[in-house]
PDB file of C-alpha atoms in Angstrom:
ATOM      1  CA  UNK A   8     139.305 102.929 112.698  1.00 47.00           C
ATOM      2  CA  UNK A   9     136.135 103.961 114.628  1.00 53.00           C
ATOM      3  CA  UNK A  10     133.723 101.344 115.864  1.00 55.00           C
ATOM      4  CA  UNK A  11     130.662 101.148 113.661  1.00 65.00           C
ATOM      5  CA  UNK A  12     127.456 100.054 115.330  1.00 65.00           C
ATOM      6  CA  UNK A  13     125.617  97.671 113.063  1.00 86.00           C
ATOM      7  CA  UNK A  14     121.919  97.288 113.708  1.00 96.00           C
ATOM      8  CA  UNK A  15     119.987  94.181 112.766  1.00 97.00           C
ATOM      9  CA  UNK A  16     116.639  94.202 110.987  1.00 98.00           C
ATOM     10  CA  UNK A  17     114.196  91.395 110.297  1.00 98.00           C
ATOM     11  CA  UNK A  18     112.042  91.912 107.197  1.00 98.00           C
ATOM     12  CA  UNK A  19     108.711  90.090 107.517  1.00 98.00           C
ATOM     13  CA  UNK A  20     106.733  89.933 104.283  1.00 98.00           C
ATOM     14  CA  UNK A  21     105.218  87.126 102.222  1.00 97.00           C
ATOM     15  CA  UNK A  22     106.387  88.762  98.994  1.00 97.00           C
ATOM     16  CA  UNK A  23     109.884  87.723  97.984  1.00 97.00           C
ATOM     17  CA  UNK A  24     110.102  90.823  95.766  1.00 97.00           C
ATOM     18  CA  UNK A  25     109.271  93.179  98.637  1.00 97.00           C
ATOM     19  CA  UNK A  26     111.774  91.424 100.909  1.00 98.00           C
ATOM     20  CA  UNK A  27     114.486  91.727  98.257  1.00 98.00           C
ATOM     21  CA  UNK A  28     113.791  95.438  97.665  1.00 98.00           C
ATOM     22  CA  UNK A  29     113.626  96.230 101.399  1.00 98.00           C
ATOM     23  CA  UNK A  30     116.829  94.248 101.996  1.00 98.00           C
ATOM     24  CA  UNK A  31     118.635  96.342  99.406  1.00 97.00           C
ATOM     25  CA  UNK A  32     117.505  99.580 101.070  1.00 97.00           C
ATOM     26  CA  UNK A  33     118.322  98.432 104.603  1.00 97.00           C
ATOM     27  CA  UNK A  34     121.725  97.008 103.684  1.00 96.00           C
ATOM     28  CA  UNK A  35     122.534 100.362 102.062  1.00 95.00           C
ATOM     29  CA  UNK A  36     121.687 101.905 105.463  1.00 95.00           C
ATOM     30  CA  UNK A  37     124.233  99.489 107.034  1.00 94.00           C
ATOM     31  CA  UNK A  38     121.741  97.059 108.588  1.00 97.00           C
ATOM     32  CA  UNK A  39     122.465  93.374 108.927  1.00 96.00           C
ATOM     33  CA  UNK A  40     119.278  91.887 107.448  1.00 98.00           C
ATOM     34  CA  UNK A  41     117.382  88.647 107.878  1.00 98.00           C
ATOM     35  CA  UNK A  42     114.054  87.667 106.352  1.00 98.00           C
ATOM     36  CA  UNK A  43     110.858  85.838 107.269  1.00 98.00           C
ATOM     37  CA  UNK A  44     107.954  84.968 104.994  1.00 97.00           C
ATOM     38  CA  UNK A  45     105.208  85.265 107.647  1.00 98.00           C
ATOM     39  CA  UNK A  46     104.631  86.120 111.288  1.00 97.00           C
ATOM     40  CA  UNK A  47     105.039  82.562 112.559  1.00 98.00           C
ATOM     41  CA  UNK A  48     108.427  82.226 110.876  1.00 97.00           C
ATOM     42  CA  UNK A  49     109.423  85.671 112.206  1.00 98.00           C
ATOM     43  CA  UNK A  50     108.444  84.741 115.760  1.00 97.00           C
ATOM     44  CA  UNK A  51     110.732  81.682 115.628  1.00 97.00           C
ATOM     45  CA  UNK A  52     113.607  83.834 114.399  1.00 97.00           C
ATOM     46  CA  UNK A  53     112.988  86.429 117.139  1.00 96.00           C
ATOM     47  CA  UNK A  54     112.968  83.752 119.830  1.00 94.00           C
ATOM     48  CA  UNK A  55     116.396  82.617 118.612  1.00 94.00           C
ATOM     49  CA  UNK A  56     117.951  86.054 118.131  1.00 95.00           C
ATOM     50  CA  UNK A  57     115.989  89.268 118.691  1.00 96.00           C
ATOM     51  CA  UNK A  58     116.728  91.924 116.044  1.00 97.00           C
ATOM     52  CA  UNK A  59     117.038  95.642 116.700  1.00 97.00           C
ATOM     53  CA  UNK A  60     114.273  96.433 114.211  1.00 98.00           C
ATOM     54  CA  UNK A  61     111.499  94.688 112.314  1.00 98.00           C
ATOM     55  CA  UNK A  62     109.997  95.846 109.025  1.00 98.00           C
ATOM     56  CA  UNK A  63     106.579  94.179 109.124  1.00 98.00           C
ATOM     57  CA  UNK A  64     103.858  93.518 106.567  1.00 97.00           C
ATOM     58  CA  UNK A  65     100.245  93.232 107.724  1.00 96.00           C
ATOM     59  CA  UNK A  66      98.620  90.724 105.341  1.00 96.00           C
ATOM     60  CA  UNK A  67     100.435  87.386 105.295  1.00 97.00           C
ATOM     61  CA  UNK A  68      99.429  83.729 105.419  1.00 96.00           C
ATOM     62  CA  UNK A  69      99.946  81.591 108.534  1.00 96.00           C
ATOM     63  CA  UNK A  70     100.246  84.582 110.913  1.00 97.00           C
ATOM     64  CA  UNK A  71      99.465  88.184 109.989  1.00 97.00           C
ATOM     65  CA  UNK A  72     101.530  91.160 111.082  1.00 97.00           C
ATOM     66  CA  UNK A  73      99.254  92.400 113.865  1.00 97.00           C
ATOM     67  CA  UNK A  74      99.038  88.935 115.442  1.00 97.00           C
ATOM     68  CA  UNK A  75     102.817  88.658 115.197  1.00 98.00           C
ATOM     69  CA  UNK A  76     103.240  92.050 116.880  1.00 97.00           C
ATOM     70  CA  UNK A  77     100.950  91.037 119.763  1.00 96.00           C
ATOM     71  CA  UNK A  78     102.892  87.782 120.202  1.00 96.00           C
ATOM     72  CA  UNK A  79     106.237  89.605 119.970  1.00 96.00           C
ATOM     73  CA  UNK A  80     105.304  92.156 122.614  1.00 94.00           C
ATOM     74  CA  UNK A  81     103.977  89.319 124.795  1.00 91.00           C
ATOM     75  CA  UNK A  82     107.291  87.452 124.801  1.00 88.00           C
ATOM     76  CA  UNK A  83     108.555  89.588 127.664  1.00 81.00           C
ATOM     77  CA  UNK A  84     111.993  89.847 126.112  1.00 78.00           C
ATOM     78  CA  UNK A  85     114.365  92.349 127.665  1.00 84.00           C
ATOM     79  CA  UNK A  86     115.328  93.483 124.163  1.00 87.00           C
ATOM     80  CA  UNK A  87     112.328  95.119 122.510  1.00 93.00           C
ATOM     81  CA  UNK A  88     112.881  95.712 118.791  1.00 97.00           C
ATOM     82  CA  UNK A  89     111.588  98.789 117.020  1.00 97.00           C
ATOM     83  CA  UNK A  90     108.738  97.766 114.717  1.00 98.00           C
ATOM     84  CA  UNK A  91     107.879  99.579 111.501  1.00 98.00           C
ATOM     85  CA  UNK A  92     104.750  98.348 109.747  1.00 97.00           C
ATOM     86  CA  UNK A  93     105.085  98.425 105.956  1.00 96.00           C
ATOM     87  CA  UNK A  94     101.741  97.601 104.390  1.00 93.00           C
ATOM     88  CA  UNK A  95      99.024  98.544 101.920  1.00 94.00           C
ATOM     89  CA  UNK A  96      96.619  98.976 104.852  1.00 91.00           C
ATOM     90  CA  UNK A  97      96.606 102.757 105.172  1.00 90.00           C
ATOM     91  CA  UNK A  98      93.325 103.595 106.863  1.00 93.00           C
ATOM     92  CA  UNK A  99      93.329 105.139 110.321  1.00 94.00           C
ATOM     93  CA  UNK A 100      91.845 102.033 111.982  1.00 95.00           C
ATOM     94  CA  UNK A 101      94.810  99.904 110.863  1.00 93.00           C
ATOM     95  CA  UNK A 102      97.364 102.576 111.755  1.00 93.00           C
ATOM     96  CA  UNK A 103      95.761 103.074 115.174  1.00 95.00           C
ATOM     97  CA  UNK A 104      95.576  99.322 115.859  1.00 96.00           C
ATOM     98  CA  UNK A 105      99.255  98.903 114.938  1.00 96.00           C
ATOM     99  CA  UNK A 106     100.399 101.777 117.141  1.00 95.00           C
ATOM    100  CA  UNK A 107      98.223 100.605 120.050  1.00 95.00           C
ATOM    101  CA  UNK A 108      99.820  97.141 119.849  1.00 94.00           C
ATOM    102  CA  UNK A 109     103.335  98.551 119.992  1.00 94.00           C
ATOM    103  CA  UNK A 110     104.403  99.514 116.465  1.00 97.00           C
ATOM    104  CA  UNK A 111     106.855 102.407 116.423  1.00 97.00           C
ATOM    105  CA  UNK A 112     106.222 103.682 112.883  1.00 96.00           C
ATOM    106  CA  UNK A 113     104.063 102.986 109.847  1.00 96.00           C
ATOM    107  CA  UNK A 114     104.887 103.010 106.110  1.00 96.00           C
ATOM    108  CA  UNK A 115     102.251 102.618 103.416  1.00 95.00           C
ATOM    109  CA  UNK A 116     103.250 100.630 100.328  1.00 95.00           C
ATOM    110  CA  UNK A 117     104.550 101.342  97.804  1.00 94.00           C
ATOM    111  CA  UNK A 118     107.649 102.699  99.535  1.00 95.00           C
ATOM    112  CA  UNK A 119     111.040 103.980  98.478  1.00 97.00           C
ATOM    113  CA  UNK A 120     114.489 104.268 100.008  1.00 96.00           C
ATOM    114  CA  UNK A 121     113.948 107.843 101.234  1.00 97.00           C
ATOM    115  CA  UNK A 122     110.782 106.851 103.111  1.00 97.00           C
ATOM    116  CA  UNK A 123     112.437 103.866 104.783  1.00 97.00           C
ATOM    117  CA  UNK A 124     115.493 105.915 105.731  1.00 97.00           C
ATOM    118  CA  UNK A 125     113.277 108.677 107.147  1.00 97.00           C
ATOM    119  CA  UNK A 126     111.216 106.270 109.272  1.00 97.00           C
ATOM    120  CA  UNK A 127     114.290 104.458 110.588  1.00 97.00           C
ATOM    121  CA  UNK A 128     115.838 107.839 111.389  1.00 96.00           C
ATOM    122  CA  UNK A 129     112.675 108.755 113.319  1.00 95.00           C
ATOM    123  CA  UNK A 130     112.997 105.640 115.485  1.00 95.00           C
ATOM    124  CA  UNK A 131     116.672 106.363 116.132  1.00 94.00           C
ATOM    125  CA  UNK A 132     118.331 103.567 114.174  1.00 94.00           C
ATOM    126  CA  UNK A 133     119.851 105.604 111.324  1.00 90.00           C
TER     127      UNK A 133
END
């Protein structure tokens, strides 16, 4: 039996429904998935065990996605996860800010399984 590389992905979104839908898509793509309800919670999880990828919402209570991304990139961890923003914020200022802070890709909600698979393929994890 060949070795199968399983990637890990942390879904960061304050919507339980979005997390559940994204989990279903990512598990179908053979990711081991964990979830966080905001950036602060996600940062704690990353400090414990850095995932290979993060699917990240922008607008969340406690700590928003861009603040989380800045904190994540400032940790100085050897393992740098691929970050895909997944948000309703689709204007060029938001996209540019996300990419400048270290996001690898950007998905505008609503999303579907083909879009997620395509973006994760683009970052080399599918």
